[in-house]
Amino acid sequence: MSGGLLGPLEVTLRAAAPIPLDLSFQVAPGEMLALVGRSGSGKTTTLRGIAGLWRPDSGHISVGGRRWLDTGEGVCLPAHRRRVGVVFQSYGLFPHMTAEGNVIAALDHLPRAERGAEALRLLRLVRLDGLAGRRPAALSGGQQQRVALARALARRPDVLLLDEPFSAVDRDTREALHDELIALRRHLPMPVVMVTHDIGEAQVLADRMLVIEAGRAIAQGSTAQVMSDPAALRGLGMREIAAMLPATVAAQEDDGTTRLDTAAGPIWLPGVGAAPGQGVRVRVLARDVILSRARPEGLSAQNILPGRVLSLTPGDGPGVLVRIAVGPDEIIARITRRAAEALALAPGDTVHAILKSMSVARDQVTLSGGAE
Amino acid sequence: MDWTALYLSLKLAGWTVAILLPVSILAGRFLAYRRFPGRGLVEAAVMLPLVLPPTVLGFYLLVAFGRASPLGEIWEGLFGQPLVFSFQGLVLASVLFNLPFAIQPAQRGFEAVPPEVREAAACCGMSPLRALWTVDLPLAWPGVMTAMVLTFAHTLGEFGIVLMVGGSIPGETRTIAIAIYDRVQAFDAQAAGTMSAVLVAISLAAIAATYALSARVGRRLG
């Protein structure tokens, strides 16, 4: 996809204003990093720094060895000379141009005769080729977001930046767009940085997470690592702690549920709209997992997976996070300290994890993308 | 009906618009997007001709353009004729007293372009000049257009400054507004009436045309 040689994005930023910032991170080609934090934590400012729309007091940004910013040497490329694709929070579409025109506007590097065909190819990629002639005002929020994505990809960017790209659309549209972004991942060989305040969104979409609080990284690592680290999540709420459990769609049952096979056994979810054989990831919220020493009998909950306790981490409050291996995968349970003591749980113990099936809602099933 | 005076007025308004169009775009965009110390003072200075009596501005311009002033001296050295009481002097005065009309609406037009749209232009790889041409200008165009029509119409109607700087030399500085005044002084009510009606018609047509054009642009942007 990229015209240039793809390389990792390396970022170091320090600033006192508009937000105190002291951050350093890397993103590999094809990898998606989510910058997660509350509003005002500095995540959008960081993104603007990478794009060249804001200049930090000191810092260094390079992509595949090409320097975009090096304050020590006085290097600071303006935004239009950085090969970067940006999807803005409210998209920033050019209102006087059609969807096609918006994409063509970012195709200056191509000969004029080839721009129309390339714009249509990109609009087809985001499944919008039928609406190429519409102006942004005549498109829905989700459609506008897709135009913005097609436009961001048009430049064949060395880095793709997404600034809260799903915050301006309604819930249903957001979930549809999540699935599409996951499906698009194989067309995204460059480093991708996404800003979001929604930890669930970060977990579903990103490979790695960096949690920002007051301009500093308080945690950085794979989404699974960050998700099982209560310290990382203190600013974001323990309620959102969850694990992503890979599964395969096995069958659509007659009662309207869907059977999913995980490595540790089958689970049933209310009708998942995917064909048998399709790989999915099920988001299991830690607060919706109950633990039992013995295999429970006579429960209304159907989804019980045998597992082994990996670790117990006390949180700030009365809760304990328990990481459980279910086959080769991991889930997290959040139980009270009192319950953990009553069960005398220790690493290595065998437990049964009861997943409250109604809580594993359909909207938390996401189609696995090519990045898996 | 003094056709020469009408022609001179239109010529003056045309030159003023031609000179002020780039000024309007560049200064309007600069004032809309840049934050710099003294910005308030610059904006106030631009607005000054709006509040000063034309005679005050005319007086200063007369002094500044006069043969005793450095500007007047240089002008006369270059072109062999004085700047005051000439068409060129009138154009220069007209450009200055139209600055608020040319800059302010354009500035508002550029201010109305959402910052994210301008940033998106840069992130699409557009140089500042290309972004001005393909994004900023089309979106700010209603403001620039209003600025130019106001400048044109205001030049046709200006009286005080023209009288102070240009006098009333037929074919050189006697604009239609001055000609009307002359006719009234000469108790030629009929000619004054005809010319006044023509001036009203032209001004009305110019302003109506901008409103129609802005409405069309508004519909286009939906």
Coordinates of C-alpha atoms in Angstrom, one line a residue:
Chain A
M1 CA 0.0 0.0 0.0
S2 CA 2.7 2.4 0.9
G3 CA 4.9 4.1 -1.6
G4 CA 7.8 4.4 0.7
L5 CA 9.6 1.8 2.7
L6 CA 7.6 1.0 5.7
G7 CA 9.3 1.2 9.0
P8 CA 8.5 1.6 12.7
L9 CA 7.2 4.8 14.1
E10 CA 9.3 6.1 17.0
V11 CA 8.0 8.9 19.1
T12 CA 9.4 10.9 22.0
L13 CA 7.6 14.0 23.1
R14 CA 8.0 16.4 25.9
A15 CA 6.0 19.6 26.5
A16 CA 4.8 21.9 29.2
A17 CA 1.8 23.3 27.4
P18 CA -1.0 23.0 26.4
I19 CA -0.9 19.8 28.4
P20 CA 2.2 18.6 30.3
L21 CA 3.5 15.7 28.3
D22 CA 6.4 13.3 28.7
L23 CA 6.0 10.2 26.5
S24 CA 8.0 7.7 24.5
F25 CA 6.7 4.8 22.4
Q26 CA 7.2 2.8 19.2
V27 CA 4.8 1.2 16.8
A28 CA 5.8 -1.5 14.4
P29 CA 4.6 -1.6 10.8
G30 CA 1.2 -3.2 10.6
E31 CA 0.7 -2.8 14.3
M32 CA -2.1 -0.8 15.9
L33 CA -1.4 1.0 19.1
A34 CA -4.3 2.5 21.1
L35 CA -3.6 5.6 23.2
V36 CA -6.1 5.3 26.0
G37 CA -6.9 7.8 28.6
R38 CA -9.4 10.2 29.9
S39 CA -10.1 13.5 28.2
G40 CA -7.4 16.0 28.9
S41 CA -4.8 13.3 29.4
G42 CA -2.8 14.4 26.4
K43 CA -3.6 11.6 23.9
T44 CA -5.0 13.8 21.2
T45 CA -2.1 16.3 21.6
T46 CA 0.3 13.4 21.1
L47 CA -1.5 12.5 17.9
R48 CA -1.3 16.1 16.7
G49 CA 2.4 16.1 17.5
I50 CA 2.9 13.1 15.2
A51 CA 0.8 14.7 12.4
G52 CA 2.8 17.9 12.6
L53 CA -0.2 20.0 13.7
W54 CA 1.4 20.8 17.0
R55 CA 5.0 21.3 18.0
P56 CA 6.3 20.0 21.3
D57 CA 8.9 21.8 23.4
S58 CA 11.3 18.9 22.7
G59 CA 11.1 15.6 21.0
H60 CA 12.0 13.2 18.3
I61 CA 9.7 11.5 15.8
S62 CA 10.9 9.2 13.0
V63 CA 9.3 6.7 10.7
G64 CA 11.5 4.0 9.2
G65 CA 14.5 6.1 10.0
R66 CA 13.2 9.3 8.3
R67 CA 13.1 12.1 10.8
W68 CA 9.9 14.1 11.0
L69 CA 10.9 15.9 14.2
D70 CA 14.2 16.4 15.9
T71 CA 14.1 19.5 18.1
G72 CA 17.8 18.9 19.0
E73 CA 18.7 19.5 15.4
G74 CA 16.0 21.9 14.5
V75 CA 14.2 19.5 12.2
C76 CA 10.4 19.9 12.2
L77 CA 8.6 18.9 8.9
P78 CA 5.3 20.7 8.4
A79 CA 2.2 18.5 8.3
H80 CA 1.9 18.6 4.5
R81 CA 5.5 17.2 4.2
R82 CA 4.9 14.2 6.5
R83 CA 3.4 11.2 4.8
V84 CA 0.6 10.8 7.3
G85 CA -3.0 9.8 7.0
V86 CA -5.3 11.3 9.7
V87 CA -9.0 10.5 10.5
F88 CA -10.1 13.5 12.6
Q89 CA -12.6 13.2 15.4
S90 CA -15.3 15.1 13.4
Y91 CA -13.6 13.9 10.1
G92 CA -12.7 17.4 8.7
L93 CA -14.2 16.5 5.3
F94 CA -14.1 19.2 2.7
P95 CA -17.8 20.2 2.6
H96 CA -17.6 21.7 -1.0
M97 CA -16.3 18.4 -2.5
T98 CA -18.0 15.1 -3.2
A99 CA -16.9 11.9 -1.5
E100 CA -14.8 11.2 -4.5
G101 CA -13.4 14.8 -4.6
N102 CA -12.4 14.5 -1.0
V103 CA -10.3 11.4 -1.8
I104 CA -8.9 12.9 -5.0
A105 CA -7.8 15.9 -2.9
A106 CA -5.3 13.7 -1.2
L107 CA -4.0 12.1 -4.4
D108 CA -1.7 14.8 -5.6
H109 CA 1.2 12.3 -5.9
L110 CA -0.5 10.5 -8.8
P111 CA -0.8 11.7 -12.4
R112 CA -4.1 13.5 -12.9
A113 CA -5.5 10.8 -15.2
E114 CA -5.1 8.1 -12.6
R115 CA -6.7 9.9 -9.6
G116 CA -10.3 9.1 -10.4
A117 CA -9.8 5.4 -10.7
E118 CA -7.7 5.3 -7.5
A119 CA -10.3 7.3 -5.6
L120 CA -13.0 4.8 -6.6
R121 CA -10.8 1.9 -5.6
L122 CA -10.3 3.4 -2.1
L123 CA -14.0 4.2 -1.8
R124 CA -14.7 0.5 -2.8
L125 CA -12.3 -0.5 0.0
V126 CA -14.5 1.2 2.6
R127 CA -17.6 0.0 0.8
L128 CA -18.8 3.4 -0.3
D129 CA -18.3 3.3 -4.1
G130 CA -22.0 3.8 -4.7
L131 CA -22.0 7.2 -3.0
A132 CA -18.9 8.7 -4.7
G133 CA -20.9 11.6 -6.0
R134 CA -22.4 12.7 -2.7
R135 CA -21.3 15.7 -0.7
P136 CA -20.5 15.1 3.0
A137 CA -23.8 16.9 4.0
A138 CA -25.7 14.1 2.2
L139 CA -23.9 11.3 3.9
S140 CA -24.6 9.7 7.3
G141 CA -22.0 9.9 10.1
G142 CA -20.8 6.4 9.5
Q143 CA -20.4 7.1 5.8
Q144 CA -18.6 10.3 6.5
Q145 CA -16.2 8.4 8.7
R146 CA -15.5 6.0 5.8
V147 CA -14.8 8.8 3.4
A148 CA -12.4 10.2 6.0
L149 CA -10.7 6.8 6.2
A150 CA -10.4 6.4 2.4
R151 CA -9.0 10.0 2.2
A152 CA -6.5 9.2 5.0
L153 CA -5.3 6.1 3.1
A154 CA -5.1 7.9 -0.3
R155 CA -1.8 9.4 0.4
R156 CA -0.3 5.9 1.0
P157 CA 0.7 7.2 4.4
D158 CA 3.8 5.9 6.3
V159 CA 1.7 6.3 9.5
L160 CA -2.1 6.2 10.0
L161 CA -3.6 8.3 12.8
L162 CA -7.1 7.8 14.1
D163 CA -8.4 10.4 16.6
E164 CA -11.4 9.0 18.4
P165 CA -12.7 7.9 15.0
F166 CA -15.9 6.3 16.3
S167 CA -17.0 8.9 18.8
A168 CA -19.3 10.8 16.5
V169 CA -21.5 7.9 15.4
D170 CA -24.2 6.0 17.2
R171 CA -23.6 2.7 18.9
D172 CA -24.8 0.3 16.2
T173 CA -22.9 2.2 13.5
R174 CA -19.8 2.1 15.7
E175 CA -19.9 -1.6 16.0
A176 CA -20.4 -2.1 12.3
L177 CA -17.4 0.3 11.7
H178 CA -15.3 -1.7 14.2
D179 CA -15.9 -4.8 12.2
E180 CA -15.0 -3.1 9.0
L181 CA -11.8 -1.6 10.4
I182 CA -10.8 -5.1 11.6
A183 CA -11.5 -6.4 8.1
L184 CA -9.4 -3.6 6.7
R185 CA -6.4 -4.3 8.8
R186 CA -4.7 -6.4 6.2
H187 CA -4.7 -3.3 3.9
L188 CA -2.9 -1.4 6.6
P189 CA 0.8 -2.3 6.6
M190 CA 1.9 0.9 8.2
P191 CA 2.1 1.7 11.9
V192 CA -1.4 2.8 13.1
V193 CA -2.1 4.9 16.2
M194 CA -5.6 5.3 17.5
V195 CA -6.7 7.6 20.2
T196 CA -9.7 6.5 22.3
H197 CA -11.2 6.9 25.7
D198 CA -13.1 3.7 25.3
I199 CA -11.0 0.8 26.7
G200 CA -13.3 -1.7 25.2
E201 CA -12.8 -0.3 21.7
A202 CA -9.1 -0.3 22.3
Q203 CA -9.2 -3.9 23.3
V204 CA -11.3 -5.0 20.3
L205 CA -9.3 -3.1 17.7
A206 CA -5.7 -2.6 18.9
D207 CA -2.7 -4.9 19.3
R208 CA -1.1 -2.9 22.0
M209 CA -2.3 -0.2 24.4
L210 CA -0.6 2.7 26.0
V211 CA -2.5 4.2 28.9
I212 CA -1.9 7.9 29.4
E213 CA -2.6 9.8 32.6
A214 CA -1.7 13.5 32.9
G215 CA 0.6 13.3 29.9
R216 CA 2.6 10.2 31.1
A217 CA 2.4 6.6 30.1
I218 CA 1.3 4.6 33.2
A219 CA 1.1 1.3 31.3
Q220 CA 2.2 0.0 27.9
G221 CA 2.0 -3.4 26.4
S222 CA -0.2 -5.9 24.6
T223 CA -3.9 -5.4 25.2
A224 CA -4.0 -8.6 27.2
Q225 CA -1.2 -7.5 29.5
V226 CA -2.6 -4.0 30.1
M227 CA -6.0 -5.5 30.7
S228 CA -4.8 -7.7 33.5
D229 CA -3.0 -4.9 35.2
P230 CA -5.3 -3.1 37.7
A231 CA -2.8 -0.3 38.2
A232 CA -3.0 0.5 34.4
L233 CA -6.7 0.7 34.6
R234 CA -7.2 2.7 37.7
G235 CA -7.9 5.8 35.7
L236 CA -10.3 4.0 33.4
G237 CA -12.5 2.0 35.7
M238 CA -12.1 -1.6 36.7
R239 CA -15.6 -2.3 35.4
E240 CA -14.2 -2.4 31.9
I241 CA -11.6 -5.1 32.5
A242 CA -12.2 -7.9 30.1
A243 CA -10.4 -10.6 28.1
M244 CA -10.7 -11.5 24.5
L245 CA -11.4 -15.2 24.0
P246 CA -10.8 -16.6 20.5
A247 CA -13.5 -19.0 19.3
T248 CA -14.8 -20.5 16.1
V249 CA -18.5 -20.4 15.1
A250 CA -19.6 -24.1 15.3
A251 CA -23.3 -24.1 14.7
Q252 CA -26.5 -22.1 14.7
E253 CA -28.7 -24.0 17.1
D254 CA -32.5 -24.4 16.6
D255 CA -33.2 -22.3 19.8
G256 CA -31.7 -19.2 18.3
T257 CA -28.3 -19.4 20.1
T258 CA -25.0 -19.9 18.4
R259 CA -22.5 -22.5 19.5
L260 CA -18.9 -21.2 19.6
D261 CA -16.0 -23.6 20.2
T262 CA -13.2 -22.3 22.3
A263 CA -10.0 -24.2 23.0
A264 CA -11.4 -25.1 26.4
G265 CA -14.9 -26.1 25.4
P266 CA -18.1 -24.9 23.8
I267 CA -20.1 -21.8 24.8
W268 CA -23.5 -20.7 23.6
L269 CA -24.3 -17.1 22.8
P270 CA -27.6 -15.5 21.6
G271 CA -27.6 -15.6 17.8
V272 CA -24.2 -14.5 16.4
G273 CA -24.4 -13.3 12.9
A274 CA -21.5 -15.2 11.4
A275 CA -21.2 -18.4 9.3
P276 CA -20.0 -21.7 10.8
G277 CA -16.2 -21.9 10.6
Q278 CA -15.7 -18.2 11.0
G279 CA -13.2 -17.1 13.7
V280 CA -14.4 -14.7 16.3
R281 CA -13.2 -13.1 19.5
V282 CA -15.6 -13.0 22.4
R283 CA -15.1 -10.2 24.9
V284 CA -15.6 -11.5 28.4
L285 CA -15.9 -8.9 31.1
A286 CA -14.1 -9.8 34.3
R287 CA -17.1 -8.7 36.4
D288 CA -19.3 -11.3 34.6
V289 CA -17.1 -14.3 35.4
I290 CA -17.9 -16.4 38.5
L291 CA -15.4 -18.9 39.8
S292 CA -16.2 -22.3 41.3
R293 CA -13.9 -25.0 42.7
A294 CA -16.1 -27.9 41.7
R295 CA -17.9 -28.2 38.4
P296 CA -21.2 -26.6 39.2
E297 CA -24.4 -28.5 38.6
G298 CA -28.0 -27.3 38.3
L299 CA -27.1 -23.7 37.3
S300 CA -29.0 -21.6 34.8
A301 CA -25.7 -20.5 33.4
Q302 CA -24.7 -22.8 30.5
N303 CA -21.2 -21.5 29.7
I304 CA -18.7 -23.1 32.0
L305 CA -15.1 -23.5 31.1
P306 CA -12.5 -25.5 33.1
G307 CA -9.3 -23.6 33.8
R308 CA -6.2 -23.1 35.9
V309 CA -5.5 -20.0 38.1
L310 CA -2.4 -18.1 36.8
S311 CA -2.3 -15.2 39.2
L312 CA -4.2 -13.2 41.7
T313 CA -3.8 -9.4 41.8
P314 CA -5.5 -7.3 44.5
G315 CA -7.0 -4.1 43.2
D316 CA -7.4 -0.8 45.0
G317 CA -10.8 -1.7 46.5
P318 CA -12.2 -5.0 47.8
G319 CA -11.7 -6.7 44.5
V320 CA -9.2 -9.2 43.3
L321 CA -8.3 -9.9 39.6
V322 CA -7.8 -13.6 38.9
R323 CA -6.1 -14.5 35.6
I324 CA -7.3 -17.9 34.5
A325 CA -5.8 -20.1 31.7
V326 CA -8.6 -21.7 29.7
G327 CA -6.7 -24.0 27.3
P328 CA -4.1 -21.9 25.6
D329 CA -6.1 -18.7 26.2
E330 CA -6.7 -16.4 29.2
I331 CA -9.7 -14.9 30.8
I332 CA -9.9 -12.6 33.8
A333 CA -12.3 -12.8 36.7
R334 CA -13.0 -10.0 39.1
I335 CA -14.1 -11.4 42.4
T336 CA -14.1 -10.0 45.9
R337 CA -11.1 -10.5 48.2
R338 CA -13.5 -12.2 50.6
A339 CA -14.5 -14.8 48.0
A340 CA -10.9 -15.4 47.0
E341 CA -10.1 -16.2 50.6
A342 CA -13.1 -18.4 51.1
L343 CA -12.1 -20.4 48.0
A344 CA -8.5 -20.4 49.1
L345 CA -7.4 -19.7 45.5
A346 CA -3.8 -19.9 44.7
P347 CA -1.9 -20.0 41.4
G348 CA -2.0 -23.5 39.8
D349 CA -5.4 -24.4 41.2
T350 CA -8.0 -25.9 39.0
V351 CA -11.3 -23.8 38.8
H352 CA -14.4 -23.6 36.7
A353 CA -15.2 -20.3 35.2
I354 CA -18.9 -19.6 34.8
L355 CA -19.5 -17.0 32.1
K356 CA -22.9 -15.4 32.6
S357 CA -24.1 -16.0 29.1
M358 CA -26.5 -13.0 28.9
S359 CA -23.6 -10.7 29.6
V360 CA -21.6 -12.0 26.6
A361 CA -23.8 -9.9 24.4
R362 CA -23.9 -10.1 20.6
D363 CA -22.4 -6.6 20.3
Q364 CA -19.2 -7.9 22.0
V365 CA -18.6 -10.5 19.4
T366 CA -16.3 -9.1 16.8
L367 CA -15.3 -10.7 13.6
S368 CA -11.6 -11.6 13.6
G369 CA -9.6 -9.8 11.1
G370 CA -6.6 -10.7 8.9
A371 CA -4.3 -9.5 11.7
E372 CA -4.9 -12.5 13.8
Chain B
M1 CA -26.4 63.1 -17.1
D2 CA -22.6 63.2 -16.8
W3 CA -21.5 59.9 -18.5
T4 CA -17.8 60.8 -18.1
A5 CA -18.3 61.0 -14.3
L6 CA -20.2 57.7 -14.2
Y7 CA -17.4 56.1 -16.3
L8 CA -14.8 57.5 -14.0
S9 CA -16.6 56.2 -10.9
L10 CA -16.9 52.7 -12.4
K11 CA -13.2 52.8 -13.4
L12 CA -12.2 53.9 -9.9
A13 CA -14.3 51.2 -8.3
G14 CA -12.9 48.6 -10.7
W15 CA -9.3 49.5 -10.0
T16 CA -10.0 49.5 -6.3
V17 CA -11.6 46.1 -6.4
A18 CA -8.7 44.7 -8.5
I19 CA -6.1 46.0 -6.1
L20 CA -8.0 45.0 -3.0
L21 CA -8.9 41.5 -4.0
P22 CA -5.5 39.9 -3.2
V23 CA -5.2 42.2 -0.2
S24 CA -8.6 41.1 1.1
I25 CA -7.7 37.4 0.7
L26 CA -4.2 37.5 2.1
A27 CA -4.9 40.0 5.0
G28 CA -8.3 38.4 5.8
R29 CA -6.7 34.9 6.0
F30 CA -3.8 36.2 8.0
L31 CA -6.0 38.0 10.6
A32 CA -8.3 35.0 10.8
Y33 CA -5.7 32.3 11.4
R34 CA -2.7 33.9 13.0
R35 CA -2.3 34.9 16.6
F36 CA 0.4 37.5 17.2
P37 CA 1.1 40.3 19.6
G38 CA -0.6 43.5 18.5
R39 CA -3.3 41.7 16.6
G40 CA -6.0 43.8 18.2
L41 CA -4.3 47.0 17.3
V42 CA -3.9 45.9 13.6
E43 CA -7.6 45.0 13.5
A44 CA -8.5 48.4 15.0
A45 CA -6.4 50.2 12.5
V46 CA -8.1 48.3 9.7
M47 CA -11.5 49.4 11.0
L48 CA -10.5 53.0 11.5
P49 CA -11.6 54.4 8.2
L50 CA -15.1 53.2 9.1
V51 CA -15.4 55.5 12.1
L52 CA -13.4 58.6 11.0
P53 CA -15.2 61.4 9.2
P54 CA -14.1 61.2 5.5
T55 CA -12.8 64.7 5.8
V56 CA -10.4 63.7 8.5
L57 CA -9.0 60.8 6.5
G58 CA -9.1 63.0 3.4
F59 CA -7.1 65.7 5.1
Y60 CA -4.4 63.2 6.2
L61 CA -4.2 61.7 2.8
L62 CA -4.0 65.2 1.2
V63 CA -1.0 66.0 3.5
A64 CA 0.6 62.6 2.9
F65 CA 0.2 62.8 -0.9
G66 CA 1.1 66.4 -1.2
R67 CA 4.1 67.7 -3.0
A68 CA 5.8 68.5 0.3
S69 CA 5.5 64.9 1.6
P70 CA 8.1 62.2 0.9
L71 CA 5.5 60.1 -0.9
G72 CA 4.3 63.0 -3.1
E73 CA 7.9 63.9 -3.9
I74 CA 8.9 60.3 -4.9
W75 CA 5.7 60.0 -7.0
E76 CA 6.3 63.2 -8.8
G77 CA 9.9 62.3 -9.4
L78 CA 8.9 58.9 -10.9
F79 CA 5.9 60.0 -12.9
G80 CA 6.4 63.7 -13.5
Q81 CA 3.0 64.6 -12.1
P82 CA 1.6 65.2 -8.6
L83 CA -0.2 62.5 -6.8
V84 CA -2.9 64.8 -5.4
F85 CA -5.7 65.9 -7.7
S86 CA -4.9 62.9 -10.0
F87 CA -6.8 59.7 -10.8
Q88 CA -3.9 57.6 -9.4
G89 CA -4.1 59.5 -6.1
L90 CA -7.8 58.9 -6.0
V91 CA -7.2 55.1 -6.5
L92 CA -4.7 55.1 -3.7
A93 CA -7.0 57.0 -1.4
S94 CA -9.9 54.7 -2.4
V95 CA -7.8 51.6 -1.6
L96 CA -7.0 52.9 1.8
F97 CA -10.5 54.0 2.8
N98 CA -12.0 50.7 1.6
L99 CA -9.7 48.5 3.7
P100 CA -12.3 47.8 6.4
F101 CA -14.8 46.8 3.7
A102 CA -12.3 44.6 1.9
I103 CA -10.7 42.9 4.8
Q104 CA -13.4 42.4 7.5
P105 CA -15.9 40.3 5.6
A106 CA -13.1 38.2 4.1
Q107 CA -11.7 37.6 7.6
R108 CA -15.1 36.5 8.8
G109 CA -15.3 34.2 5.8
F110 CA -11.9 32.5 6.6
E111 CA -12.8 32.3 10.3
A112 CA -15.9 30.3 9.4
V113 CA -13.7 27.5 7.9
P114 CA -13.5 24.7 10.6
P115 CA -10.0 24.3 11.9
E116 CA -10.2 20.5 11.4
V117 CA -10.9 21.1 7.7
R118 CA -7.8 23.2 7.3
E119 CA -5.7 20.7 9.2
A120 CA -7.1 17.9 7.1
A121 CA -5.9 19.8 4.0
A122 CA -2.4 19.9 5.4
C123 CA -2.6 16.2 6.3
C124 CA -3.7 15.4 2.8
G125 CA -0.3 16.7 1.6
M126 CA -1.5 20.1 0.3
S127 CA 1.0 22.9 0.5
P128 CA -0.3 26.1 2.2
L129 CA -0.8 27.7 -1.3
R130 CA -2.7 24.7 -2.7
A131 CA -4.8 24.5 0.5
L132 CA -5.7 28.2 0.1
W133 CA -6.7 27.6 -3.5
T134 CA -8.6 24.3 -3.1
V135 CA -10.0 24.4 0.4
D136 CA -9.8 27.8 2.2
L137 CA -10.8 30.1 -0.7
P138 CA -13.8 28.1 -2.0
L139 CA -15.2 27.9 1.6
A140 CA -14.4 31.5 2.5
W141 CA -15.6 32.8 -1.0
P142 CA -18.9 34.2 0.2
G143 CA -17.0 36.4 2.6
V144 CA -14.5 37.5 0.0
M145 CA -17.3 38.1 -2.5
T146 CA -19.2 40.3 0.0
A147 CA -16.0 42.2 0.6
M148 CA -15.5 43.0 -3.0
V149 CA -19.1 44.0 -3.7
L150 CA -19.1 46.3 -0.6
T151 CA -15.9 47.8 -1.8
F152 CA -17.2 48.4 -5.3
A153 CA -20.5 49.9 -4.1
H154 CA -18.8 52.0 -1.4
T155 CA -16.3 53.4 -3.9
L156 CA -19.1 54.5 -6.2
G157 CA -20.8 56.3 -3.2
E158 CA -17.7 57.9 -1.6
F159 CA -17.8 61.7 -1.6
G160 CA -15.8 63.3 1.2
I161 CA -12.4 61.8 0.6
V162 CA -12.7 62.1 -3.2
L163 CA -13.4 65.8 -2.8
M164 CA -10.5 66.3 -0.4
V165 CA -7.9 64.3 -2.3
G166 CA -9.1 64.7 -5.9
G167 CA -11.1 67.8 -6.1
S168 CA -13.5 67.9 -9.1
I169 CA -11.5 67.8 -12.3
P170 CA -13.7 66.5 -15.2
G171 CA -12.4 63.2 -16.6
E172 CA -9.7 62.9 -14.0
T173 CA -11.3 63.1 -10.5
R174 CA -14.9 64.2 -10.9
T175 CA -16.7 61.0 -9.9
I176 CA -20.5 60.7 -10.2
A177 CA -21.0 61.5 -6.5
I178 CA -19.1 64.8 -7.0
A179 CA -20.9 65.5 -10.2
I180 CA -24.3 65.1 -8.4
Y181 CA -23.1 67.6 -5.8
D182 CA -22.0 70.0 -8.6
R183 CA -25.3 69.7 -10.3
V184 CA -27.2 70.5 -7.1
Q185 CA -25.0 73.5 -6.5
A186 CA -25.9 74.6 -10.0
F187 CA -29.6 74.2 -9.3
D188 CA -29.8 71.5 -12.0
A189 CA -32.2 69.2 -10.1
Q190 CA -33.1 67.2 -13.1
A191 CA -29.5 66.0 -13.9
A192 CA -28.8 65.4 -10.2
G193 CA -32.0 63.4 -9.9
T194 CA -31.1 61.2 -13.0
M195 CA -27.6 60.6 -11.8
S196 CA -28.8 59.8 -8.3
A197 CA -31.3 57.3 -9.6
V198 CA -28.6 55.6 -11.8
L199 CA -26.3 55.4 -8.7
V200 CA -29.1 53.8 -6.6
A201 CA -29.8 51.3 -9.4
I202 CA -26.2 50.2 -9.8
S203 CA -25.6 49.9 -6.1
L204 CA -28.8 48.0 -5.6
A205 CA -28.0 45.6 -8.5
A206 CA -24.5 45.0 -7.1
I207 CA -25.7 44.1 -3.6
A208 CA -28.6 42.0 -4.9
A209 CA -26.2 40.1 -7.1
T210 CA -24.0 39.2 -4.1
Y211 CA -27.0 38.0 -2.1
A212 CA -28.1 35.8 -4.9
L213 CA -24.6 34.5 -5.4
S214 CA -24.1 33.8 -1.7
A215 CA -27.4 32.0 -1.5
R216 CA -26.3 29.8 -4.4
V217 CA -23.0 29.0 -2.8
G218 CA -24.8 28.2 0.4
R219 CA -27.1 25.8 -1.4
R220 CA -24.1 24.2 -3.1
L221 CA -22.4 23.6 0.3
G222 CA -25.8 22.3 1.7

